[in-house]
Amino acid sequence: MSPHHIPNNSENDDLLAAADHVPEPIIVHSPGPEGRLPFDDAMLRYDPSGHLFGMSQDAGMGWTPEETRRPQFVILSTMGGLRDPEGKPIALGYHTGHFELNEAVAEAAWGIRNLGGIPYAGYCSDPCDGRTQGTVGMFDSLPYRNDAAIVFRRLARSIPNAVGVLGIATCDKGLPAMMMALAGLKDLPVVIVPGGVMLPTTRGEDTAKVQSIGARYAHGDITLETAQEVACHTCASPGGGCQFLGTAATSQVIAEALGLALPHSALAPSGQPIWRDIARRSAQALVHLAKKGLTGRHILTEAAAHNAMVLHAAFGGSTNLILHLPAVLYEAGLPRPSLEDWERVNRQVPRLVDVLPNGPKNYPTLYVYLAGGVPEVMLHLRNLGLLRLDAVTVTGHSLEKVLRWWENSPRRRRLREVLYEETGVDPDQVILPPGRARELGITATSCFPRGNLAPGGSVVKSTAIDPQVLDKNGVFDRTLQARVFVREKDAVASIKGQTANPVRPGDVVVLIGRGPMGSGMEETYQLTSALRYLPWGREVAVVTDARFSGVSTGACIG
């Protein structure tokens, strides 16, 4: 059945006749809430009418009238979809990353209520870059980030008496947008709750590999039945971002590295008790910050920006954060890192995390969380002298104190035990000590080639290039046949072998006219995923002015 075919329903043939029935009763008056609003003389004389009417609205929505002068906190999220009380879908979200966020919003709201505050919840949902790959929807991906950041900030300011803002978001553009919005609220306490990750499947393919099923089927590498089954099993839980360290997961890491999120909150398993606990404790942290007078201005500093860049390199993060982090820092009024800054950090900082798609073992993001996540990686970086330990976090404590706590935390010990007990994987195989990373030959995360095609510089996730195509010095040095395309779908068709002159090993796919001055700098994962999972794809390079998905691998220069 075509996805656009709507089955005929005879009961709805005559919509006008159906409207003849009037559901009753119809209530035409109400006495309104019982009680009195706690106005005083000064409020009535001097407060804006909006403050007074807002209290009327709060009572009308069911808040106890006598308690409408409590401190007000805003909870913003990218929640999407609608579920019944049992969790079954009534209306689907755009993706799993925002489908369970209502639970986190509820936990945070109760946390604020229990500490004497009034929570207000506002929403601006977000799209899925995976869903829009290869479609016109991808043209809206990067612009959405800026649009949503504006909307979130307007929503925060629309509760004029708010004394703190909590942002809950998960995925590629929604979480960067949330960080941008909260970074701009310099004089308010702000906290980010990362939306977490989905579970890895036990009987299918991960959400990176499955996006190449069309190309692999076209080349006869998988059967129709296999494609049907693995694609069905891929998204193994209804909530959370993808199982790989793409842009969504990297954004969660960056939120925590900036100090905007609680320690060990990035990459938690969505919908589980440990994830809900993070939302509740994050709300408590927000109330605590408000009481202490600590605002975003105290958290987002040059020290925090340095730490975020270091963690990006140590994790092997998505190249999209080279766009998103400067945008966050700009909103905070901080200097944006230059290309030279990124180069310096990537020369100094070893990659320490073995995670999809970077390898070598390609563990899912949940394993990284259980192995210790961001604070575990920070312990190694602290010992290497690479962090600014004076940075303040939303705990109200310095990073130095946070890491001293983590080093001896029962939480750290227990979760590392869980990883080994449930999977047999040693946590130190996932988050590698620096010496072990060197032994495995793991390279720095990104490099920034310059040349006649990109005199101002470019970026490639060098750590994700297959070692088999590097020379003895670890350099990708090839002379390739240029295959130039101006439309992504033509390049993909050629890779699938559907053209008279298909892309072959030894070619470089040059996709042009897709940048900010072209089609809007859309992602090209449909193209790079096909190459990643075809047996000969490592022998093909890509050069483009478009963006790469955070999960892209190979010699992809953009």
PDB file of C-alpha atoms in Angstrom, residues 128-297:
ATOM      1  CA  CYS A 128      14.726  13.725  12.498  1.00  0.00           C
ATOM      2  CA  ASP A 129      17.729  14.012  10.213  1.00  0.00           C
ATOM      3  CA  GLY A 130      17.581  10.280   9.560  1.00  0.00           C
ATOM      4  CA  ARG A 131      13.960  10.505   8.414  1.00  0.00           C
ATOM      5  CA  THR A 132      14.706  13.371   6.015  1.00  0.00           C
ATOM      6  CA  GLN A 133      17.939  12.049   4.435  1.00  0.00           C
ATOM      7  CA  GLY A 134      17.714  12.335   0.667  1.00  0.00           C
ATOM      8  CA  THR A 135      14.478  14.357   0.788  1.00  0.00           C
ATOM      9  CA  VAL A 136      13.488  18.018   0.589  1.00  0.00           C
ATOM     10  CA  GLY A 137      12.980  17.848   4.358  1.00  0.00           C
ATOM     11  CA  MET A 138      16.760  17.936   4.743  1.00  0.00           C
ATOM     12  CA  PHE A 139      16.749  21.513   3.420  1.00  0.00           C
ATOM     13  CA  ASP A 140      15.037  22.512   6.688  1.00  0.00           C
ATOM     14  CA  SER A 141      17.428  20.681   9.004  1.00  0.00           C
ATOM     15  CA  LEU A 142      20.072  23.298   9.746  1.00  0.00           C
ATOM     16  CA  PRO A 143      17.690  26.293   9.513  1.00  0.00           C
ATOM     17  CA  TYR A 144      15.456  24.561  12.079  1.00  0.00           C
ATOM     18  CA  ARG A 145      18.246  24.853  14.653  1.00  0.00           C
ATOM     19  CA  ASN A 146      18.245  28.636  14.489  1.00  0.00           C
ATOM     20  CA  ASP A 147      14.452  28.871  14.294  1.00  0.00           C
ATOM     21  CA  ALA A 148      13.993  26.638  17.330  1.00  0.00           C
ATOM     22  CA  ALA A 149      16.620  28.501  19.353  1.00  0.00           C
ATOM     23  CA  ILE A 150      14.625  31.690  18.793  1.00  0.00           C
ATOM     24  CA  VAL A 151      11.348  29.986  19.715  1.00  0.00           C
ATOM     25  CA  PHE A 152      12.777  28.473  22.890  1.00  0.00           C
ATOM     26  CA  ARG A 153      14.163  31.792  24.014  1.00  0.00           C
ATOM     27  CA  ARG A 154      10.847  33.522  23.289  1.00  0.00           C
ATOM     28  CA  LEU A 155       9.015  30.853  25.267  1.00  0.00           C
ATOM     29  CA  ALA A 156      11.374  31.341  28.212  1.00  0.00           C
ATOM     30  CA  ARG A 157      10.857  35.106  28.175  1.00  0.00           C
ATOM     31  CA  SER A 158       7.093  34.615  27.921  1.00  0.00           C
ATOM     32  CA  ILE A 159       7.030  33.649  31.601  1.00  0.00           C
ATOM     33  CA  PRO A 160       8.413  37.051  32.640  1.00  0.00           C
ATOM     34  CA  ASN A 161       8.748  36.147  36.325  1.00  0.00           C
ATOM     35  CA  ALA A 162      10.678  32.927  35.685  1.00  0.00           C
ATOM     36  CA  VAL A 163      13.688  32.501  37.949  1.00  0.00           C
ATOM     37  CA  GLY A 164      15.185  29.529  36.106  1.00  0.00           C
ATOM     38  CA  VAL A 165      14.906  27.523  32.870  1.00  0.00           C
ATOM     39  CA  LEU A 166      15.328  23.772  32.335  1.00  0.00           C
ATOM     40  CA  GLY A 167      15.843  22.472  28.783  1.00  0.00           C
ATOM     41  CA  ILE A 168      15.160  18.832  27.839  1.00  0.00           C
ATOM     42  CA  ALA A 169      16.271  17.724  24.365  1.00  0.00           C
ATOM     43  CA  THR A 170      17.980  14.825  22.646  1.00  0.00           C
ATOM     44  CA  CYS A 171      18.798  14.991  18.986  1.00  0.00           C
ATOM     45  CA  ASP A 172      20.795  16.538  16.172  1.00  0.00           C
ATOM     46  CA  LYS A 173      19.234  19.993  15.922  1.00  0.00           C
ATOM     47  CA  GLY A 174      16.877  20.112  18.894  1.00  0.00           C
ATOM     48  CA  LEU A 175      19.611  19.868  21.523  1.00  0.00           C
ATOM     49  CA  PRO A 176      21.978  22.390  19.870  1.00  0.00           C
ATOM     50  CA  ALA A 177      18.978  24.734  19.539  1.00  0.00           C
ATOM     51  CA  MET A 178      18.184  24.275  23.227  1.00  0.00           C
ATOM     52  CA  MET A 179      21.787  24.966  24.215  1.00  0.00           C
ATOM     53  CA  MET A 180      21.820  28.099  22.068  1.00  0.00           C
ATOM     54  CA  ALA A 181      18.596  29.340  23.635  1.00  0.00           C
ATOM     55  CA  LEU A 182      19.720  28.743  27.202  1.00  0.00           C
ATOM     56  CA  ALA A 183      23.166  30.177  26.503  1.00  0.00           C
ATOM     57  CA  GLY A 184      21.474  33.423  25.544  1.00  0.00           C
ATOM     58  CA  LEU A 185      19.655  33.596  28.908  1.00  0.00           C
ATOM     59  CA  LYS A 186      22.840  34.758  30.600  1.00  0.00           C
ATOM     60  CA  ASP A 187      21.209  36.206  33.703  1.00  0.00           C
ATOM     61  CA  LEU A 188      19.015  33.218  34.578  1.00  0.00           C
ATOM     62  CA  PRO A 189      19.939  29.858  36.106  1.00  0.00           C
ATOM     63  CA  VAL A 190      19.792  27.250  33.324  1.00  0.00           C
ATOM     64  CA  VAL A 191      20.181  23.463  33.234  1.00  0.00           C
ATOM     65  CA  ILE A 192      20.126  20.996  30.314  1.00  0.00           C
ATOM     66  CA  VAL A 193      18.698  17.473  30.614  1.00  0.00           C
ATOM     67  CA  PRO A 194      20.144  15.312  27.793  1.00  0.00           C
ATOM     68  CA  GLY A 195      17.390  13.124  26.345  1.00  0.00           C
ATOM     69  CA  GLY A 196      19.394   9.899  26.414  1.00  0.00           C
ATOM     70  CA  VAL A 197      19.881   7.023  23.984  1.00  0.00           C
ATOM     71  CA  MET A 198      17.901   4.065  22.693  1.00  0.00           C
ATOM     72  CA  LEU A 199      18.908   0.503  23.505  1.00  0.00           C
ATOM     73  CA  PRO A 200      21.027  -1.496  21.058  1.00  0.00           C
ATOM     74  CA  THR A 201      19.068  -4.263  19.380  1.00  0.00           C
ATOM     75  CA  THR A 202      19.917  -7.931  19.978  1.00  0.00           C
ATOM     76  CA  ARG A 203      18.649  -9.149  16.602  1.00  0.00           C
ATOM     77  CA  GLY A 204      19.051  -6.446  13.976  1.00  0.00           C
ATOM     78  CA  GLU A 205      21.424  -3.766  12.795  1.00  0.00           C
ATOM     79  CA  ASP A 206      22.309  -0.533  14.533  1.00  0.00           C
ATOM     80  CA  THR A 207      20.687   2.690  13.387  1.00  0.00           C
ATOM     81  CA  ALA A 208      23.790   3.679  11.413  1.00  0.00           C
ATOM     82  CA  LYS A 209      24.173   0.522   9.348  1.00  0.00           C
ATOM     83  CA  VAL A 210      20.472   0.087   8.689  1.00  0.00           C
ATOM     84  CA  GLN A 211      20.379   3.369   6.771  1.00  0.00           C
ATOM     85  CA  SER A 212      22.439   1.704   4.034  1.00  0.00           C
ATOM     86  CA  ILE A 213      19.981  -1.128   3.317  1.00  0.00           C
ATOM     87  CA  GLY A 214      18.910   0.390  -0.009  1.00  0.00           C
ATOM     88  CA  ALA A 215      22.453   0.477  -1.373  1.00  0.00           C
ATOM     89  CA  ARG A 216      23.321  -2.974  -0.073  1.00  0.00           C
ATOM     90  CA  TYR A 217      20.128  -4.452  -1.508  1.00  0.00           C
ATOM     91  CA  ALA A 218      20.775  -2.795  -4.874  1.00  0.00           C
ATOM     92  CA  HIS A 219      24.186  -4.521  -5.000  1.00  0.00           C
ATOM     93  CA  GLY A 220      22.766  -7.884  -3.924  1.00  0.00           C
ATOM     94  CA  ASP A 221      24.538  -7.855  -0.555  1.00  0.00           C
ATOM     95  CA  ILE A 222      21.304  -8.494   1.370  1.00  0.00           C
ATOM     96  CA  THR A 223      17.967 -10.050   0.498  1.00  0.00           C
ATOM     97  CA  LEU A 224      14.589  -8.375   0.614  1.00  0.00           C
ATOM     98  CA  GLU A 225      13.613 -10.527   3.599  1.00  0.00           C
ATOM     99  CA  THR A 226      16.762  -9.579   5.507  1.00  0.00           C
ATOM    100  CA  ALA A 227      16.173  -5.886   4.836  1.00  0.00           C
ATOM    101  CA  GLN A 228      12.593  -6.178   6.081  1.00  0.00           C
ATOM    102  CA  GLU A 229      13.609  -7.910   9.294  1.00  0.00           C
ATOM    103  CA  VAL A 230      16.668  -5.928  10.342  1.00  0.00           C
ATOM    104  CA  ALA A 231      15.015  -2.588   9.663  1.00  0.00           C
ATOM    105  CA  CYS A 232      12.054  -3.614  11.819  1.00  0.00           C
ATOM    106  CA  HIS A 233      14.272  -4.550  14.778  1.00  0.00           C
ATOM    107  CA  THR A 234      16.692  -1.594  14.604  1.00  0.00           C
ATOM    108  CA  CYS A 235      15.029   0.888  16.959  1.00  0.00           C
ATOM    109  CA  ALA A 236      14.976  -1.411  19.965  1.00  0.00           C
ATOM    110  CA  SER A 237      13.299   0.963  22.431  1.00  0.00           C
ATOM    111  CA  PRO A 238      10.702   3.701  21.900  1.00  0.00           C
ATOM    112  CA  GLY A 239      12.815   6.561  23.226  1.00  0.00           C
ATOM    113  CA  GLY A 240      16.315   7.978  22.993  1.00  0.00           C
ATOM    114  CA  GLY A 241      18.738   9.116  20.330  1.00  0.00           C
ATOM    115  CA  CYS A 242      20.481   6.707  17.978  1.00  0.00           C
ATOM    116  CA  GLN A 243      22.898   4.084  19.301  1.00  0.00           C
ATOM    117  CA  PHE A 244      25.949   5.706  17.718  1.00  0.00           C
ATOM    118  CA  LEU A 245      28.066   8.740  18.545  1.00  0.00           C
ATOM    119  CA  GLY A 246      26.563  10.964  15.887  1.00  0.00           C
ATOM    120  CA  THR A 247      25.466  14.548  16.276  1.00  0.00           C
ATOM    121  CA  ALA A 248      22.749  13.765  18.837  1.00  0.00           C
ATOM    122  CA  ALA A 249      25.019  11.830  21.200  1.00  0.00           C
ATOM    123  CA  THR A 250      27.907  14.257  20.694  1.00  0.00           C
ATOM    124  CA  SER A 251      25.598  17.167  21.561  1.00  0.00           C
ATOM    125  CA  GLN A 252      24.689  15.411  24.810  1.00  0.00           C
ATOM    126  CA  VAL A 253      28.379  14.987  25.600  1.00  0.00           C
ATOM    127  CA  ILE A 254      29.032  18.655  24.841  1.00  0.00           C
ATOM    128  CA  ALA A 255      26.149  19.813  27.058  1.00  0.00           C
ATOM    129  CA  GLU A 256      27.693  17.944  29.981  1.00  0.00           C
ATOM    130  CA  ALA A 257      31.240  19.023  29.113  1.00  0.00           C
ATOM    131  CA  LEU A 258      30.108  22.665  29.147  1.00  0.00           C
ATOM    132  CA  GLY A 259      28.839  22.157  32.693  1.00  0.00           C
ATOM    133  CA  LEU A 260      25.228  22.782  31.603  1.00  0.00           C
ATOM    134  CA  ALA A 261      24.114  19.233  32.462  1.00  0.00           C
ATOM    135  CA  LEU A 262      24.585  17.185  35.614  1.00  0.00           C
ATOM    136  CA  PRO A 263      27.645  14.923  35.838  1.00  0.00           C
ATOM    137  CA  HIS A 264      27.035  11.565  34.173  1.00  0.00           C
ATOM    138  CA  SER A 265      23.763  12.599  32.525  1.00  0.00           C
ATOM    139  CA  ALA A 266      24.699  12.356  28.823  1.00  0.00           C
ATOM    140  CA  LEU A 267      23.857   9.087  26.990  1.00  0.00           C
ATOM    141  CA  ALA A 268      21.607   7.570  29.692  1.00  0.00           C
ATOM    142  CA  PRO A 269      19.106   4.890  28.554  1.00  0.00           C
ATOM    143  CA  SER A 270      15.846   6.664  27.751  1.00  0.00           C
ATOM    144  CA  GLY A 271      12.736   5.790  29.740  1.00  0.00           C
ATOM    145  CA  GLN A 272      14.567   3.856  32.470  1.00  0.00           C
ATOM    146  CA  PRO A 273      14.631   4.744  36.187  1.00  0.00           C
ATOM    147  CA  ILE A 274      18.205   6.068  36.014  1.00  0.00           C
ATOM    148  CA  TRP A 275      17.129   8.412  33.181  1.00  0.00           C
ATOM    149  CA  ARG A 276      14.048   9.684  35.012  1.00  0.00           C
ATOM    150  CA  ASP A 277      16.193  10.248  38.103  1.00  0.00           C
ATOM    151  CA  ILE A 278      18.448  12.555  36.055  1.00  0.00           C
ATOM    152  CA  ALA A 279      15.461  14.723  35.120  1.00  0.00           C
ATOM    153  CA  ARG A 280      14.332  14.963  38.735  1.00  0.00           C
ATOM    154  CA  ARG A 281      17.791  15.793  40.073  1.00  0.00           C
ATOM    155  CA  SER A 282      18.332  18.318  37.270  1.00  0.00           C
ATOM    156  CA  ALA A 283      15.215  20.176  38.417  1.00  0.00           C
ATOM    157  CA  GLN A 284      16.556  20.151  41.948  1.00  0.00           C
ATOM    158  CA  ALA A 285      19.855  21.542  40.658  1.00  0.00           C
ATOM    159  CA  LEU A 286      17.988  24.354  38.898  1.00  0.00           C
ATOM    160  CA  VAL A 287      16.176  25.352  42.092  1.00  0.00           C
ATOM    161  CA  HIS A 288      19.488  25.200  43.973  1.00  0.00           C
ATOM    162  CA  LEU A 289      21.172  27.468  41.400  1.00  0.00           C
ATOM    163  CA  ALA A 290      18.321  29.972  41.722  1.00  0.00           C
ATOM    164  CA  LYS A 291      18.744  30.066  45.483  1.00  0.00           C
ATOM    165  CA  LYS A 292      22.504  30.588  45.173  1.00  0.00           C
ATOM    166  CA  GLY A 293      22.190  33.195  42.423  1.00  0.00           C
ATOM    167  CA  LEU A 294      24.304  31.206  39.947  1.00  0.00           C
ATOM    168  CA  THR A 295      23.304  31.928  36.348  1.00  0.00           C
ATOM    169  CA  GLY A 296      24.316  30.843  32.866  1.00  0.00           C
ATOM    170  CA  ARG A 297      26.947  33.566  32.928  1.00  0.00           C
TER     171      ARG A 297
END
